[in-house]
């Protein structure tokens, strides 16, 4: 299906539909290693598809999110107070939450929802979604490009990369928390 297929399948992966990016981008990366696709175009298509799927979820959350949770949230343990707290949290920390969320399995599909409910700036949302998705797409594309003829090796590399990204996200979150605490303490001293 070429580049449109990469875009379409990554759209699905990035939206509500459970579709693993691991079966889309590495094969396209492998085709790039054979000269049948361009590696940069594969990466761009993967990022575009991820962004389109994230925008879809964002739009759904903007349109239906708050009203849905106000009406049915009590059945899921979501109170108006907890919804307000979640919106305030995401309004203050949405950029780091979006970026790191795009690097984590399962979370990457759903981080768009709190961004939409809190009506995070679409520009900021798009930037941090593209950055986080871009890292993941590059990892997948390079795994396919370098090891695409050996599916076991691709699986091992992607698994190791996933754990590496989880460690990377942990470092980012710890660093961000330390930064915010120092910033808050500096404001109290001033």
PDB file of C-alpha atoms in Angstrom:
ATOM      1  CA  UNK A   1       0.000   0.000   0.000  1.00  0.00           C
ATOM      2  CA  UNK A   2       3.063   2.249   0.020  1.00  0.00           C
ATOM      3  CA  UNK A   3       3.247   5.537   1.863  1.00  0.00           C
ATOM      4  CA  UNK A   4      -0.557   6.076   2.003  1.00  0.00           C
ATOM      5  CA  UNK A   5      -0.795   2.643   3.643  1.00  0.00           C
ATOM      6  CA  UNK A   6       1.777   3.638   6.266  1.00  0.00           C
ATOM      7  CA  UNK A   7      -0.169   6.855   6.947  1.00  0.00           C
ATOM      8  CA  UNK A   8      -3.510   5.031   7.156  1.00  0.00           C
ATOM      9  CA  UNK A   9      -2.278   2.220   9.397  1.00  0.00           C
ATOM     10  CA  UNK A  10      -0.402   4.605  11.693  1.00  0.00           C
ATOM     11  CA  UNK A  11      -3.590   6.686  11.880  1.00  0.00           C
ATOM     12  CA  UNK A  12      -5.345   3.571  13.175  1.00  0.00           C
ATOM     13  CA  UNK A  13      -2.502   2.800  15.601  1.00  0.00           C
ATOM     14  CA  UNK A  14      -2.590   6.320  17.001  1.00  0.00           C
ATOM     15  CA  UNK A  15      -6.363   6.485  17.408  1.00  0.00           C
ATOM     16  CA  UNK A  16      -8.746   4.217  19.323  1.00  0.00           C
ATOM     17  CA  UNK A  17      -8.272   1.206  17.097  1.00  0.00           C
ATOM     18  CA  UNK A  18      -5.798  -1.325  18.478  1.00  0.00           C
ATOM     19  CA  UNK A  19      -3.330  -1.754  15.649  1.00  0.00           C
ATOM     20  CA  UNK A  20       0.363  -2.302  16.433  1.00  0.00           C
ATOM     21  CA  UNK A  21       2.819   0.067  14.783  1.00  0.00           C
ATOM     22  CA  UNK A  22       5.361  -2.760  14.952  1.00  0.00           C
ATOM     23  CA  UNK A  23       3.662  -4.468  12.006  1.00  0.00           C
ATOM     24  CA  UNK A  24       3.592  -1.303   9.881  1.00  0.00           C
ATOM     25  CA  UNK A  25       6.814   0.677  10.116  1.00  0.00           C
ATOM     26  CA  UNK A  26       9.523  -2.023  10.337  1.00  0.00           C
ATOM     27  CA  UNK A  27       8.369  -3.721   7.112  1.00  0.00           C
ATOM     28  CA  UNK A  28       8.333  -0.317   5.401  1.00  0.00           C
ATOM     29  CA  UNK A  29      11.839   0.320   6.767  1.00  0.00           C
ATOM     30  CA  UNK A  30      12.913  -3.033   5.354  1.00  0.00           C
ATOM     31  CA  UNK A  31      11.484  -2.101   1.951  1.00  0.00           C
ATOM     32  CA  UNK A  32      13.508   1.116   2.179  1.00  0.00           C
ATOM     33  CA  UNK A  33      16.670  -0.939   2.741  1.00  0.00           C
ATOM     34  CA  UNK A  34      15.865  -2.793  -0.491  1.00  0.00           C
ATOM     35  CA  UNK A  35      15.412   0.497  -2.360  1.00  0.00           C
ATOM     36  CA  UNK A  36      11.678  -0.008  -2.859  1.00  0.00           C
ATOM     37  CA  UNK A  37      10.741   2.861  -0.518  1.00  0.00           C
ATOM     38  CA  UNK A  38      12.555   5.908   0.817  1.00  0.00           C
ATOM     39  CA  UNK A  39      13.490   5.747   4.524  1.00  0.00           C
ATOM     40  CA  UNK A  40      12.806   9.449   5.122  1.00  0.00           C
ATOM     41  CA  UNK A  41       9.417   9.196   3.413  1.00  0.00           C
ATOM     42  CA  UNK A  42       8.579   6.131   5.547  1.00  0.00           C
ATOM     43  CA  UNK A  43       9.440   8.099   8.700  1.00  0.00           C
ATOM     44  CA  UNK A  44       7.478  11.154   7.531  1.00  0.00           C
ATOM     45  CA  UNK A  45       4.473   8.961   6.629  1.00  0.00           C
ATOM     46  CA  UNK A  46       4.593   7.260  10.031  1.00  0.00           C
ATOM     47  CA  UNK A  47       4.719  10.578  11.866  1.00  0.00           C
ATOM     48  CA  UNK A  48       1.923  12.022   9.710  1.00  0.00           C
ATOM     49  CA  UNK A  49      -0.299   9.003  10.351  1.00  0.00           C
ATOM     50  CA  UNK A  50       0.407   9.192  14.090  1.00  0.00           C
ATOM     51  CA  UNK A  51      -0.425  12.883  14.113  1.00  0.00           C
ATOM     52  CA  UNK A  52      -3.665  12.381  12.170  1.00  0.00           C
ATOM     53  CA  UNK A  53      -4.793   9.626  14.548  1.00  0.00           C
ATOM     54  CA  UNK A  54      -3.896  11.771  17.560  1.00  0.00           C
ATOM     55  CA  UNK A  55      -5.849  14.704  16.095  1.00  0.00           C
ATOM     56  CA  UNK A  56      -8.845  12.415  15.643  1.00  0.00           C
ATOM     57  CA  UNK A  57      -8.752  11.388  19.316  1.00  0.00           C
ATOM     58  CA  UNK A  58      -8.155  15.000  20.349  1.00  0.00           C
ATOM     59  CA  UNK A  59     -11.183  16.134  18.347  1.00  0.00           C
ATOM     60  CA  UNK A  60     -13.379  13.382  19.844  1.00  0.00           C
ATOM     61  CA  UNK A  61     -12.274  14.426  23.333  1.00  0.00           C
ATOM     62  CA  UNK A  62     -12.922  18.127  22.642  1.00  0.00           C
ATOM     63  CA  UNK A  63     -16.345  17.385  21.177  1.00  0.00           C
ATOM     64  CA  UNK A  64     -17.591  14.691  23.549  1.00  0.00           C
ATOM     65  CA  UNK A  65     -15.096  14.341  26.429  1.00  0.00           C
ATOM     66  CA  UNK A  66     -16.249  16.740  29.132  1.00  0.00           C
ATOM     67  CA  UNK A  67     -19.989  16.262  28.448  1.00  0.00           C
ATOM     68  CA  UNK A  68     -19.539  12.476  28.444  1.00  0.00           C
ATOM     69  CA  UNK A  69     -17.699  12.457  31.775  1.00  0.00           C
ATOM     70  CA  UNK A  70     -20.157  14.900  33.329  1.00  0.00           C
ATOM     71  CA  UNK A  71     -23.034  12.624  32.344  1.00  0.00           C
ATOM     72  CA  UNK A  72     -21.511   9.139  32.779  1.00  0.00           C
ATOM     73  CA  UNK A  73     -18.332   9.693  34.762  1.00  0.00           C
ATOM     74  CA  UNK A  74     -19.834   8.523  38.040  1.00  0.00           C
ATOM     75  CA  UNK A  75     -20.043   5.014  36.546  1.00  0.00           C
ATOM     76  CA  UNK A  76     -16.270   5.077  35.992  1.00  0.00           C
ATOM     77  CA  UNK A  77     -15.344   6.709  39.298  1.00  0.00           C
ATOM     78  CA  UNK A  78     -14.850  10.116  37.688  1.00  0.00           C
ATOM     79  CA  UNK A  79     -16.319  12.911  39.773  1.00  0.00           C
ATOM     80  CA  UNK A  80     -16.631  16.521  38.602  1.00  0.00           C
ATOM     81  CA  UNK A  81     -13.930  17.394  41.151  1.00  0.00           C
ATOM     82  CA  UNK A  82     -11.505  14.754  39.833  1.00  0.00           C
ATOM     83  CA  UNK A  83     -12.244  15.883  36.283  1.00  0.00           C
ATOM     84  CA  UNK A  84     -11.403  19.481  37.239  1.00  0.00           C
ATOM     85  CA  UNK A  85      -8.149  18.339  38.882  1.00  0.00           C
ATOM     86  CA  UNK A  86      -7.195  16.279  35.844  1.00  0.00           C
ATOM     87  CA  UNK A  87      -7.880  19.234  33.547  1.00  0.00           C
ATOM     88  CA  UNK A  88      -5.780  21.570  35.715  1.00  0.00           C
ATOM     89  CA  UNK A  89      -2.953  19.019  35.801  1.00  0.00           C
ATOM     90  CA  UNK A  90      -2.998  18.590  32.038  1.00  0.00           C
ATOM     91  CA  UNK A  91      -3.237  22.337  31.473  1.00  0.00           C
ATOM     92  CA  UNK A  92       0.008  22.776  33.455  1.00  0.00           C
ATOM     93  CA  UNK A  93       1.853  19.622  32.433  1.00  0.00           C
ATOM     94  CA  UNK A  94       0.246  18.626  29.136  1.00  0.00           C
ATOM     95  CA  UNK A  95       3.368  19.217  27.081  1.00  0.00           C
ATOM     96  CA  UNK A  96       5.516  16.749  29.022  1.00  0.00           C
ATOM     97  CA  UNK A  97       2.581  14.356  29.418  1.00  0.00           C
ATOM     98  CA  UNK A  98       1.912  14.331  25.672  1.00  0.00           C
ATOM     99  CA  UNK A  99       5.569  13.913  24.711  1.00  0.00           C
ATOM    100  CA  UNK A 100       6.313  11.125  27.184  1.00  0.00           C
ATOM    101  CA  UNK A 101       2.934   9.461  26.658  1.00  0.00           C
ATOM    102  CA  UNK A 102       3.648   9.066  22.943  1.00  0.00           C
ATOM    103  CA  UNK A 103       6.738   7.017  23.852  1.00  0.00           C
ATOM    104  CA  UNK A 104       4.905   4.495  26.039  1.00  0.00           C
ATOM    105  CA  UNK A 105       3.020   1.427  24.816  1.00  0.00           C
ATOM    106  CA  UNK A 106      -0.780   1.575  25.246  1.00  0.00           C
ATOM    107  CA  UNK A 107      -0.619   5.135  26.631  1.00  0.00           C
ATOM    108  CA  UNK A 108       0.409   6.492  23.229  1.00  0.00           C
ATOM    109  CA  UNK A 109      -3.075   5.757  21.866  1.00  0.00           C
ATOM    110  CA  UNK A 110      -4.930   7.488  24.683  1.00  0.00           C
ATOM    111  CA  UNK A 111      -2.830  10.495  25.723  1.00  0.00           C
ATOM    112  CA  UNK A 112      -4.765  12.574  23.179  1.00  0.00           C
ATOM    113  CA  UNK A 113      -7.951  12.229  25.206  1.00  0.00           C
ATOM    114  CA  UNK A 114      -6.945  14.265  28.280  1.00  0.00           C
ATOM    115  CA  UNK A 115      -5.302  16.773  25.944  1.00  0.00           C
ATOM    116  CA  UNK A 116      -8.604  17.240  24.149  1.00  0.00           C
ATOM    117  CA  UNK A 117     -10.727  17.303  27.301  1.00  0.00           C
ATOM    118  CA  UNK A 118      -8.458  19.981  28.785  1.00  0.00           C
ATOM    119  CA  UNK A 119      -8.404  21.775  25.413  1.00  0.00           C
ATOM    120  CA  UNK A 120      -4.631  21.877  25.286  1.00  0.00           C
ATOM    121  CA  UNK A 121      -3.334  24.246  22.618  1.00  0.00           C
ATOM    122  CA  UNK A 122      -3.597  22.345  19.343  1.00  0.00           C
ATOM    123  CA  UNK A 123      -0.223  23.722  18.242  1.00  0.00           C
ATOM    124  CA  UNK A 124       1.518  22.489  21.431  1.00  0.00           C
ATOM    125  CA  UNK A 125      -0.337  19.204  21.277  1.00  0.00           C
ATOM    126  CA  UNK A 126       0.739  18.705  17.667  1.00  0.00           C
ATOM    127  CA  UNK A 127       4.366  19.620  18.354  1.00  0.00           C
ATOM    128  CA  UNK A 128       4.782  17.253  21.321  1.00  0.00           C
ATOM    129  CA  UNK A 129       2.821  14.503  19.595  1.00  0.00           C
ATOM    130  CA  UNK A 130       5.036  14.756  16.518  1.00  0.00           C
ATOM    131  CA  UNK A 131       8.214  14.748  18.628  1.00  0.00           C
ATOM    132  CA  UNK A 132       7.215  11.728  20.713  1.00  0.00           C
ATOM    133  CA  UNK A 133       5.746   9.830  17.786  1.00  0.00           C
ATOM    134  CA  UNK A 134       8.757  10.746  15.699  1.00  0.00           C
ATOM    135  CA  UNK A 135      11.151   9.063  18.097  1.00  0.00           C
ATOM    136  CA  UNK A 136       9.076   5.871  18.105  1.00  0.00           C
ATOM    137  CA  UNK A 137       8.666   5.851  14.320  1.00  0.00           C
ATOM    138  CA  UNK A 138      12.406   6.384  13.792  1.00  0.00           C
ATOM    139  CA  UNK A 139      13.181   3.455  16.124  1.00  0.00           C
ATOM    140  CA  UNK A 140      10.766   1.208  14.229  1.00  0.00           C
ATOM    141  CA  UNK A 141      11.908   2.331  10.789  1.00  0.00           C
ATOM    142  CA  UNK A 142      15.588   1.844  11.606  1.00  0.00           C
ATOM    143  CA  UNK A 143      14.912  -1.579  13.140  1.00  0.00           C
ATOM    144  CA  UNK A 144      13.234  -2.597   9.903  1.00  0.00           C
ATOM    145  CA  UNK A 145      15.911  -0.975   7.765  1.00  0.00           C
ATOM    146  CA  UNK A 146      18.814  -2.655   9.544  1.00  0.00           C
ATOM    147  CA  UNK A 147      17.272  -6.002  10.559  1.00  0.00           C
ATOM    148  CA  UNK A 148      14.139  -6.343   8.413  1.00  0.00           C
ATOM    149  CA  UNK A 149      15.146  -9.631   6.870  1.00  0.00           C
ATOM    150  CA  UNK A 150      15.309 -11.203  10.349  1.00  0.00           C
ATOM    151  CA  UNK A 151      11.945 -10.823  12.092  1.00  0.00           C
ATOM    152  CA  UNK A 152      13.235 -12.300  15.358  1.00  0.00           C
ATOM    153  CA  UNK A 153      15.971  -9.681  15.456  1.00  0.00           C
ATOM    154  CA  UNK A 154      13.466  -6.891  14.684  1.00  0.00           C
ATOM    155  CA  UNK A 155      11.287  -8.113  17.550  1.00  0.00           C
ATOM    156  CA  UNK A 156      14.259  -8.210  19.954  1.00  0.00           C
ATOM    157  CA  UNK A 157      15.453  -4.745  18.928  1.00  0.00           C
ATOM    158  CA  UNK A 158      11.967  -3.226  19.226  1.00  0.00           C
ATOM    159  CA  UNK A 159      11.464  -4.860  22.642  1.00  0.00           C
ATOM    160  CA  UNK A 160      14.812  -3.535  23.894  1.00  0.00           C
ATOM    161  CA  UNK A 161      14.031  -0.110  22.446  1.00  0.00           C
ATOM    162  CA  UNK A 162      10.660  -0.123  24.227  1.00  0.00           C
ATOM    163  CA  UNK A 163      12.340  -0.788  27.557  1.00  0.00           C
ATOM    164  CA  UNK A 164      14.944   1.852  26.747  1.00  0.00           C
ATOM    165  CA  UNK A 165      12.212   4.375  26.010  1.00  0.00           C
ATOM    166  CA  UNK A 166      10.448   3.513  29.281  1.00  0.00           C
ATOM    167  CA  UNK A 167      13.733   4.235  31.105  1.00  0.00           C
ATOM    168  CA  UNK A 168      14.129   7.456  29.092  1.00  0.00           C
ATOM    169  CA  UNK A 169      10.584   8.547  30.000  1.00  0.00           C
ATOM    170  CA  UNK A 170      11.287   7.777  33.662  1.00  0.00           C
ATOM    171  CA  UNK A 171      14.355  10.032  33.549  1.00  0.00           C
ATOM    172  CA  UNK A 172      12.387  12.803  31.852  1.00  0.00           C
ATOM    173  CA  UNK A 173       9.577  12.604  34.406  1.00  0.00           C
ATOM    174  CA  UNK A 174      11.975  12.551  37.377  1.00  0.00           C
ATOM    175  CA  UNK A 175      13.919  15.469  35.904  1.00  0.00           C
ATOM    176  CA  UNK A 176      10.710  17.382  35.246  1.00  0.00           C
ATOM    177  CA  UNK A 177       9.436  16.815  38.794  1.00  0.00           C
ATOM    178  CA  UNK A 178      12.761  17.953  40.263  1.00  0.00           C
ATOM    179  CA  UNK A 179      12.733  21.028  38.012  1.00  0.00           C
ATOM    180  CA  UNK A 180       9.156  21.898  39.011  1.00  0.00           C
ATOM    181  CA  UNK A 181       9.912  21.441  42.724  1.00  0.00           C
ATOM    182  CA  UNK A 182      12.986  23.685  42.480  1.00  0.00           C
ATOM    183  CA  UNK A 183      10.984  26.234  40.534  1.00  0.00           C
ATOM    184  CA  UNK A 184       8.208  26.187  43.129  1.00  0.00           C
ATOM    185  CA  UNK A 185      10.693  26.466  46.004  1.00  0.00           C
ATOM    186  CA  UNK A 186      12.469  29.335  44.205  1.00  0.00           C
ATOM    187  CA  UNK A 187       9.149  31.171  43.855  1.00  0.00           C
ATOM    188  CA  UNK A 188       8.442  30.764  47.584  1.00  0.00           C
ATOM    189  CA  UNK A 189      11.855  32.198  48.503  1.00  0.00           C
ATOM    190  CA  UNK A 190      11.446  35.226  46.213  1.00  0.00           C
TER     191      UNK A 190
END
